[in-house]
Amino acid sequence: MMVSVFLCSNILTCGIHQLAGMFLICRLLSVREPDRACAAAAFSGALLLSPAVFFLKFPEFYQMAAEILWLTFWIRRLRHTDVRMSLFISIYYTIGVFFWQFLFLAGIGILFCLPSLPDSAGGSGQIALWALHLVILFLMIYSRTQEEPARPNAFRMVSRISTAGLLAVVTLSVQTVVPIPADTLFMWTILAVVLMMSVLVFYMNRQYEMERELAKLKSEQAELLEQNYTALNRTYEVNAKLFHDFHNHAGVLRQLLLHERYPEAIQYLDHLKAPVRDLSETVWTGDETADYLINEKAKKASDRGIQVQIHAEYPRNTSIRSVDLCAILGNLLDNALEAAGQVSETDQRFIRLTIRRIHQMLVIKVENSFSTIPIQEDGVFQTTKREPGLHGWGLKSAQTAAEKYDGMVRTSCEGTVFRAVATLSWHGVSTEI
């Protein structure tokens, strides 16, 4: 009877930390959280692995290896995560679970003054096992109710947990209540240090990926600015040429009208109007970067058969930097172009851009049609691409730029219209030298 109880207990606890491992990988790699299929995979693994470990008395190393492979395989299969990062997190998460299991067992032994380190298959060991897994279960449920934490805060929290584990195992080496083999203490001390290093390595890797993505974004912004200045210079040259030749054109028109050669005068005016027509179709906001960016995206939309409506009211001489405005407008419009371009009916493709100033607040609203309803997790719309990777960075980059001006980017979906609204605070700057 007790054997069956302990076996069921091991299956449940194994399933809990397998599911929590899937949740952790999804959170760290910014993919959709585990669902029923993931839960089924986690507890199926526990149902297969736990009896083998329980009856055959496999060493912990083989149990850990089996759980790591099972966790990596199913999270990759069900969430299409990166194999290397999934394996990396699985390895150190599983080591961390077994490490804290050892600490809880040692803690129960010290608390009850046991003559030896309790076995997880015994009553005292089960108390330690469930105490640990209830903590894991609580942390997973609590994290699901919270928005995804900022990376520095998450890094500090995990670092504190790793440091606490190292201090705990060092403390065990000097206690005399429960005798623990020296080689066991040495092994877990080394693994505690490895766990701390793995947290640092993972954080540095994520920082590197973020900096690489931001560097790419800045490079694109610099290229965009260069193209913008080239286009504006070309526009100024056309303006200057028209102004310089104005009196000559006026003279020619006067002669044509005096001799009542009206068709020729109209043809001459149409010829003069061609470069002016291009200028009149340009959206002018007062910011050169925004001007070029909006019109470039509008041209791409027109080439794809997407109807574009633009209403822009942009304040002059603001504290908003061109590179930040470029990050917000560029990413929102790129997302809109991609979504609207997937609509099968050409007459249903549209993008509406509205830029308004409300006192000291700038509101940028981009609306577009779409064909597939975006997936929403915790109030945040996720990328619909099959390989997430670094996809989804468009909205994150826009959000990062908006936060510099005490602003935010909010998305919503209503009917067949997707809406992204960025709000920024601004103040005027002096142009005097």
Coordinates of C-alpha atoms in Angstrom, one line a residue:
M1 CA 0.0 0.0 0.0
M2 CA 2.7 2.5 1.0
V3 CA 4.7 1.6 -2.1
S4 CA 1.8 2.6 -4.3
V5 CA 1.3 5.8 -2.4
F6 CA 5.0 6.8 -2.7
L7 CA 5.0 5.9 -6.4
C8 CA 1.9 8.1 -7.1
S9 CA 3.6 10.8 -5.1
N10 CA 6.7 10.6 -7.2
I11 CA 4.7 10.7 -10.4
L12 CA 2.8 13.8 -9.4
T13 CA 5.9 15.7 -8.2
C14 CA 7.8 14.7 -11.4
G15 CA 4.9 15.9 -13.5
I16 CA 4.7 19.2 -11.6
H17 CA 8.4 20.1 -12.1
Q18 CA 8.3 19.0 -15.7
L19 CA 5.3 21.3 -16.3
A20 CA 7.0 24.1 -14.4
G21 CA 10.1 23.6 -16.6
M22 CA 8.0 24.0 -19.7
F23 CA 6.5 27.2 -18.3
L24 CA 10.0 28.5 -17.5
I25 CA 11.3 27.8 -21.0
C26 CA 8.3 29.5 -22.6
R27 CA 8.7 32.6 -20.4
L28 CA 12.4 32.9 -21.0
L29 CA 12.2 32.4 -24.7
S30 CA 9.1 34.6 -25.1
V31 CA 6.8 32.0 -26.6
R32 CA 3.2 31.0 -25.9
E33 CA 2.7 29.5 -22.5
P34 CA 2.1 25.7 -21.9
D35 CA -1.4 24.4 -22.6
R36 CA -3.2 21.1 -22.0
A37 CA -1.0 19.3 -24.6
C38 CA 2.1 20.4 -22.7
A39 CA 0.6 19.3 -19.4
A40 CA -0.2 15.9 -20.9
A41 CA 3.3 15.6 -22.2
A42 CA 4.8 16.5 -18.8
F43 CA 2.7 14.0 -16.8
S44 CA 3.1 11.3 -19.5
G45 CA 6.9 11.7 -19.0
A46 CA 6.4 11.4 -15.3
L47 CA 4.3 8.3 -15.7
L48 CA 7.0 6.7 -17.8
L49 CA 10.1 7.8 -15.9
S50 CA 9.1 7.7 -12.2
P51 CA 8.2 3.9 -12.0
A52 CA 11.5 3.0 -13.7
V53 CA 13.5 5.2 -11.3
F54 CA 11.4 4.0 -8.3
F55 CA 11.6 0.2 -8.9
L56 CA 15.0 -0.1 -10.7
K57 CA 16.7 2.4 -8.3
F58 CA 18.4 4.3 -11.1
P59 CA 21.0 6.9 -10.0
E60 CA 19.9 10.5 -10.0
F61 CA 22.2 11.2 -12.9
Y62 CA 20.2 9.0 -15.3
Q63 CA 16.9 10.3 -13.9
M64 CA 18.1 13.9 -14.6
A65 CA 19.3 13.0 -18.1
A66 CA 16.0 11.3 -19.0
E67 CA 14.0 14.3 -17.7
I68 CA 16.1 16.8 -19.6
L69 CA 15.7 15.0 -22.9
W70 CA 12.0 14.5 -22.4
L71 CA 11.5 18.2 -21.5
T72 CA 13.6 19.4 -24.4
F73 CA 11.9 17.2 -26.9
W74 CA 8.3 18.1 -26.1
I75 CA 8.8 21.8 -25.6
R76 CA 10.6 21.9 -29.0
R77 CA 7.8 19.9 -30.6
L78 CA 4.8 21.7 -29.0
R79 CA 6.2 25.3 -29.0
H80 CA 8.8 25.3 -31.8
T81 CA 11.5 26.7 -29.5
D82 CA 15.2 26.9 -30.3
V83 CA 16.7 23.5 -29.6
R84 CA 20.0 24.8 -28.1
M85 CA 18.4 27.3 -25.8
S86 CA 15.7 24.8 -24.7
L87 CA 18.4 22.2 -23.9
F88 CA 20.5 24.8 -22.0
I89 CA 17.6 25.8 -19.8
S90 CA 16.4 22.3 -19.4
I91 CA 19.8 21.1 -18.1
Y92 CA 20.2 23.8 -15.5
Y93 CA 16.6 23.9 -14.5
T94 CA 16.6 20.1 -13.8
I95 CA 19.9 20.4 -11.9
G96 CA 18.4 23.2 -9.9
V97 CA 15.3 21.1 -9.0
F98 CA 17.5 18.2 -7.8
F99 CA 19.8 20.5 -6.0
W100 CA 17.0 22.1 -4.0
Q101 CA 15.5 18.7 -3.5
F102 CA 18.8 17.8 -1.7
L103 CA 18.6 21.0 0.3
F104 CA 15.0 20.3 1.4
L105 CA 15.9 16.7 2.4
A106 CA 18.9 18.0 4.4
G107 CA 16.6 20.6 6.0
I108 CA 14.0 18.0 7.0
G109 CA 16.8 15.8 8.4
I110 CA 18.2 18.7 10.5
L111 CA 14.7 19.8 11.6
F112 CA 13.8 16.3 12.9
C113 CA 17.3 15.5 14.0
L114 CA 17.4 12.3 11.9
P115 CA 20.4 10.0 12.1
S116 CA 21.0 10.2 8.3
L117 CA 20.0 12.1 5.2
P118 CA 16.3 11.1 4.6
D119 CA 15.5 9.0 1.5
S120 CA 13.0 10.5 -0.9
A121 CA 11.2 7.1 -0.9
G122 CA 10.5 7.4 2.8
G123 CA 8.0 9.4 4.8
S124 CA 10.4 12.2 5.8
G125 CA 11.7 12.3 2.2
Q126 CA 8.2 12.7 0.9
I127 CA 7.6 15.6 3.2
A128 CA 10.7 17.4 1.8
L129 CA 9.7 16.4 -1.8
W130 CA 6.2 17.9 -1.5
A131 CA 7.4 21.0 0.3
L132 CA 9.7 21.8 -2.6
H133 CA 7.1 21.0 -5.3
L134 CA 4.4 23.0 -3.6
V135 CA 6.9 26.0 -3.7
I136 CA 7.5 25.3 -7.4
L137 CA 3.8 25.1 -8.0
F138 CA 3.1 28.3 -6.1
L139 CA 5.8 30.2 -8.0
M140 CA 4.4 28.9 -11.4
I141 CA 0.8 29.9 -10.6
Y142 CA 1.9 33.3 -9.2
S143 CA 4.0 34.0 -12.3
R144 CA 1.1 33.3 -14.6
T145 CA -1.0 36.0 -12.8
Q146 CA 1.7 38.6 -13.4
E147 CA 2.9 40.3 -16.5
E148 CA 6.2 39.1 -17.9
P149 CA 8.9 40.7 -15.6
A150 CA 11.5 43.0 -16.8
R151 CA 14.7 41.2 -17.5
P152 CA 16.9 42.9 -14.9
N153 CA 14.3 42.1 -12.2
A154 CA 14.0 38.5 -13.3
F155 CA 17.8 38.2 -13.4
R156 CA 18.1 39.6 -9.9
M157 CA 15.5 37.2 -8.6
V158 CA 17.1 34.1 -10.1
S159 CA 20.5 35.3 -9.0
R160 CA 19.3 35.6 -5.4
I161 CA 17.8 32.0 -5.5
S162 CA 21.1 30.7 -6.8
T163 CA 23.1 32.6 -4.2
A164 CA 20.8 31.3 -1.5
G165 CA 21.4 27.7 -2.7
L166 CA 25.1 28.2 -2.5
L167 CA 25.0 29.7 1.0
A168 CA 22.7 26.8 2.1
V169 CA 25.0 24.1 0.8
V170 CA 28.0 25.8 2.4
T171 CA 26.1 26.0 5.7
L172 CA 25.4 22.2 5.5
S173 CA 29.1 21.5 5.4
V174 CA 29.6 22.9 8.9
Q175 CA 26.5 21.5 10.6
T176 CA 26.8 18.4 12.7
V177 CA 23.2 17.4 13.2
V178 CA 22.9 15.1 10.1
P179 CA 26.0 13.4 8.8
I180 CA 26.3 14.0 5.0
P181 CA 29.1 12.4 3.0
A182 CA 31.9 14.8 2.1
D183 CA 31.8 13.8 -1.6
T184 CA 28.1 14.5 -1.8
L185 CA 28.6 18.0 -0.3
F186 CA 31.5 18.7 -2.6
M187 CA 29.4 17.6 -5.7
W188 CA 26.5 19.9 -4.8
T189 CA 28.7 22.8 -3.9
I190 CA 30.3 22.6 -7.3
L191 CA 26.9 22.3 -9.0
A192 CA 25.7 25.3 -7.0
V193 CA 28.6 27.4 -8.4
V194 CA 27.8 26.0 -11.9
L195 CA 24.2 27.0 -11.5
M196 CA 25.2 30.6 -10.6
M197 CA 27.5 30.7 -13.6
S198 CA 24.7 29.4 -15.9
V199 CA 22.4 32.2 -14.8
L200 CA 25.1 34.7 -15.7
V201 CA 25.8 33.1 -19.0
F202 CA 22.2 33.0 -20.0
Y203 CA 21.7 36.6 -19.0
M204 CA 24.8 37.7 -21.0
N205 CA 23.5 35.7 -24.0
R206 CA 20.1 37.4 -23.9
Q207 CA 21.8 40.8 -23.5
Y208 CA 24.0 40.1 -26.5
E209 CA 20.9 39.1 -28.6
M210 CA 19.1 42.3 -27.6
E211 CA 22.1 44.5 -28.4
R212 CA 22.6 42.8 -31.7
E213 CA 18.9 43.4 -32.6
L214 CA 19.2 47.0 -31.4
A215 CA 22.4 47.5 -33.4
K216 CA 20.6 46.2 -36.5
L217 CA 17.7 48.5 -35.8
K218 CA 20.1 51.5 -35.5
S219 CA 21.8 50.5 -38.7
E220 CA 18.5 50.5 -40.5
Q221 CA 17.6 53.8 -39.0
A222 CA 20.9 55.3 -40.1
E223 CA 20.3 54.0 -43.6
L224 CA 16.7 55.4 -43.5
L225 CA 18.0 58.8 -42.5
E226 CA 20.5 58.8 -45.3
Q227 CA 17.9 58.0 -47.8
N228 CA 15.6 60.6 -46.3
Y229 CA 18.2 63.4 -46.6
T230 CA 18.9 62.3 -50.2
A231 CA 15.2 62.5 -51.1
L232 CA 14.8 65.9 -49.4
N233 CA 17.8 67.3 -51.1
R234 CA 16.4 66.1 -54.4
T235 CA 13.1 67.8 -53.5
Y236 CA 14.9 71.1 -52.6
E237 CA 16.7 71.0 -55.9
V238 CA 13.4 70.7 -57.8
N239 CA 12.0 73.6 -55.8
A240 CA 15.1 75.7 -56.4
K241 CA 15.0 75.0 -60.1
L242 CA 11.3 75.9 -60.4
F243 CA 11.9 79.2 -58.5
H244 CA 15.0 80.0 -60.6
D245 CA 13.2 79.5 -63.9
F246 CA 9.9 81.0 -62.8
H247 CA 10.3 84.3 -64.7
N248 CA 11.2 82.5 -67.9
H249 CA 8.2 80.2 -67.6
A250 CA 5.9 83.2 -66.8
G251 CA 7.2 85.0 -69.9
V252 CA 6.5 82.0 -72.2
L253 CA 3.0 81.6 -70.8
R254 CA 2.3 85.3 -71.3
Q255 CA 3.2 85.1 -74.9
L256 CA 1.1 81.9 -75.5
L257 CA -1.9 83.6 -73.8
L258 CA -1.4 86.9 -75.7
H259 CA -1.6 84.9 -79.0
E260 CA -4.6 82.9 -77.7
R261 CA -2.7 79.6 -78.1
Y262 CA -4.6 78.1 -75.2
P263 CA -4.0 74.4 -75.9
E264 CA -0.3 75.0 -75.9
A265 CA -0.5 77.0 -72.7
I266 CA -2.3 74.2 -71.0
Q267 CA 0.2 71.6 -72.2
Y268 CA 3.0 73.8 -71.0
L269 CA 1.4 74.2 -67.6
D270 CA 0.9 70.4 -67.3
H271 CA 4.6 69.9 -68.1
L272 CA 5.5 72.4 -65.3
K273 CA 3.1 70.7 -62.9
A274 CA 4.7 67.2 -63.1
P275 CA 7.4 67.8 -60.4
V276 CA 5.0 69.9 -58.3
R277 CA 2.4 67.0 -58.4
D278 CA 5.0 64.7 -56.8
L279 CA 5.5 67.2 -54.0
S280 CA 1.8 67.7 -53.4
E281 CA 1.3 64.0 -52.9
T282 CA 3.9 64.0 -50.1
V283 CA 2.8 63.9 -46.5
W284 CA 4.5 66.6 -44.5
T285 CA 4.6 66.3 -40.8
G286 CA 7.4 68.8 -40.0
D287 CA 9.8 66.0 -39.2
E288 CA 12.0 65.0 -42.1
T289 CA 12.5 61.4 -40.9
A290 CA 8.8 60.9 -40.4
D291 CA 8.1 62.5 -43.8
Y292 CA 10.3 60.1 -45.7
L293 CA 9.3 57.1 -43.6
I294 CA 5.6 57.6 -44.0
N295 CA 5.8 58.2 -47.8
E296 CA 8.1 55.3 -48.3
K297 CA 5.7 52.9 -46.5
A298 CA 2.8 54.4 -48.3
K299 CA 4.5 53.7 -51.7
K300 CA 5.1 50.1 -50.6
A301 CA 1.5 49.8 -49.6
S302 CA 0.4 51.1 -52.9
D303 CA 2.6 48.6 -54.8
R304 CA 0.8 45.8 -52.8
G305 CA -2.6 47.1 -53.6
I306 CA -3.2 48.4 -50.0
Q307 CA -5.3 51.5 -49.6
V308 CA -3.7 54.1 -47.3
Q309 CA -5.3 56.9 -45.4
I310 CA -2.9 59.3 -43.6
H311 CA -3.9 62.2 -41.3
A312 CA -0.8 63.7 -39.7
E313 CA -0.6 66.6 -37.3
Y314 CA 2.9 66.7 -35.9
P315 CA 4.3 69.4 -33.6
R316 CA 7.4 71.2 -34.7
N317 CA 10.6 71.4 -32.6
T318 CA 9.8 68.7 -30.1
S319 CA 12.0 66.7 -27.7
I320 CA 11.2 63.5 -29.6
R321 CA 14.3 62.3 -31.4
S322 CA 14.1 61.3 -35.0
V323 CA 15.6 57.8 -34.4
D324 CA 12.9 57.0 -31.7
L325 CA 10.1 58.3 -33.9
C326 CA 11.5 56.2 -36.7
A327 CA 11.5 53.1 -34.5
I328 CA 7.9 53.6 -33.5
L329 CA 6.5 54.5 -36.9
G330 CA 8.6 52.1 -38.9
N331 CA 7.8 49.1 -36.8
L332 CA 4.0 49.8 -36.5
L333 CA 3.8 50.4 -40.2
D334 CA 5.8 47.3 -41.1
N335 CA 3.5 45.2 -39.0
A336 CA 0.5 46.8 -40.7
L337 CA 1.9 46.2 -44.2
E338 CA 2.6 42.5 -43.4
A339 CA -0.9 41.9 -42.0
A340 CA -2.8 43.9 -44.6
G341 CA -0.8 42.3 -47.4
Q342 CA -2.1 38.9 -46.3
V343 CA -5.8 39.8 -46.9
S344 CA -6.9 37.9 -50.0
E345 CA -9.6 40.5 -51.1
T346 CA -7.7 43.4 -52.6
D347 CA -10.5 45.9 -51.9
Q348 CA -10.4 44.9 -48.2
R349 CA -6.7 45.8 -47.7
F350 CA -6.2 49.0 -45.9
I351 CA -3.9 50.9 -43.5
R352 CA -5.0 54.1 -41.7
L353 CA -2.3 56.2 -40.0
T354 CA -3.3 59.0 -37.6
I355 CA -0.9 61.3 -35.9
R356 CA -2.4 63.8 -33.5
R357 CA -1.1 66.2 -30.8
I358 CA -3.2 66.6 -27.7
H359 CA -1.7 69.3 -25.6
Q360 CA 1.7 67.8 -24.6
M361 CA 0.8 64.3 -25.8
L362 CA 1.5 62.8 -29.2
V363 CA -0.8 60.0 -30.3
I364 CA 0.3 57.7 -33.2
K365 CA -2.5 55.3 -34.2
V366 CA -2.1 52.7 -36.9
E367 CA -5.1 50.6 -38.0
N368 CA -5.0 47.8 -40.6
S369 CA -7.0 44.9 -41.9
F370 CA -5.9 41.3 -41.4
S371 CA -6.8 37.8 -42.5
T372 CA -5.8 35.7 -39.4
I373 CA -6.8 36.6 -35.9
P374 CA -3.6 37.2 -33.9
I375 CA -2.8 34.9 -30.9
Q376 CA -3.1 36.7 -27.6
E377 CA -1.3 35.8 -24.4
D378 CA -1.7 37.7 -21.2
G379 CA -3.1 40.7 -23.1
V380 CA -0.2 40.8 -25.5
F381 CA -0.5 39.8 -29.2
Q382 CA 2.0 37.3 -30.3
T383 CA 3.8 36.8 -33.6
T384 CA 2.1 34.4 -36.0
K385 CA 5.3 33.3 -37.6
R386 CA 6.2 29.6 -37.0
E387 CA 9.7 30.3 -35.9
P388 CA 9.5 33.0 -33.2
G389 CA 13.2 33.5 -32.6
L390 CA 13.7 37.2 -32.5
H391 CA 10.4 37.9 -34.3
G392 CA 8.1 40.0 -32.3
W393 CA 10.8 42.5 -31.7
G394 CA 9.0 45.2 -33.8
L395 CA 6.5 46.0 -31.1
K396 CA 9.1 45.6 -28.4
S397 CA 11.4 48.1 -30.1
A398 CA 8.5 50.5 -30.5
Q399 CA 7.6 50.0 -26.8
T400 CA 11.2 50.7 -25.8
A401 CA 11.3 53.9 -27.8
A402 CA 7.9 55.1 -26.4
E403 CA 9.0 54.4 -22.8
K404 CA 11.8 57.0 -23.2
Y405 CA 9.0 59.6 -23.4
D406 CA 6.9 58.2 -20.5
G407 CA 4.7 56.6 -23.1
M408 CA 3.5 53.2 -24.2
V409 CA 2.3 51.1 -27.1
R410 CA -1.1 49.4 -26.8
T411 CA -2.6 46.9 -29.3
S412 CA -6.2 45.8 -29.7
C413 CA -8.3 43.8 -32.2
E414 CA -11.9 44.7 -33.1
G415 CA -13.7 42.8 -35.8
T416 CA -11.4 42.8 -38.8
V417 CA -9.4 45.8 -37.7
F418 CA -6.1 45.5 -35.8
R419 CA -5.1 48.7 -33.9
A420 CA -1.8 49.8 -32.4
V421 CA -1.7 53.1 -30.5
A422 CA 1.5 54.7 -29.3
T423 CA 1.4 57.7 -26.9
L424 CA 4.4 59.9 -26.1
S425 CA 4.9 62.9 -23.9
W426 CA 6.8 65.8 -25.4
H427 CA 7.9 69.3 -24.8
G428 CA 9.1 72.0 -27.1
V429 CA 12.8 72.7 -27.7
S430 CA 14.4 76.0 -28.7
T431 CA 15.9 76.3 -32.1
E432 CA 17.9 79.4 -31.3
I433 CA 21.7 79.1 -31.6

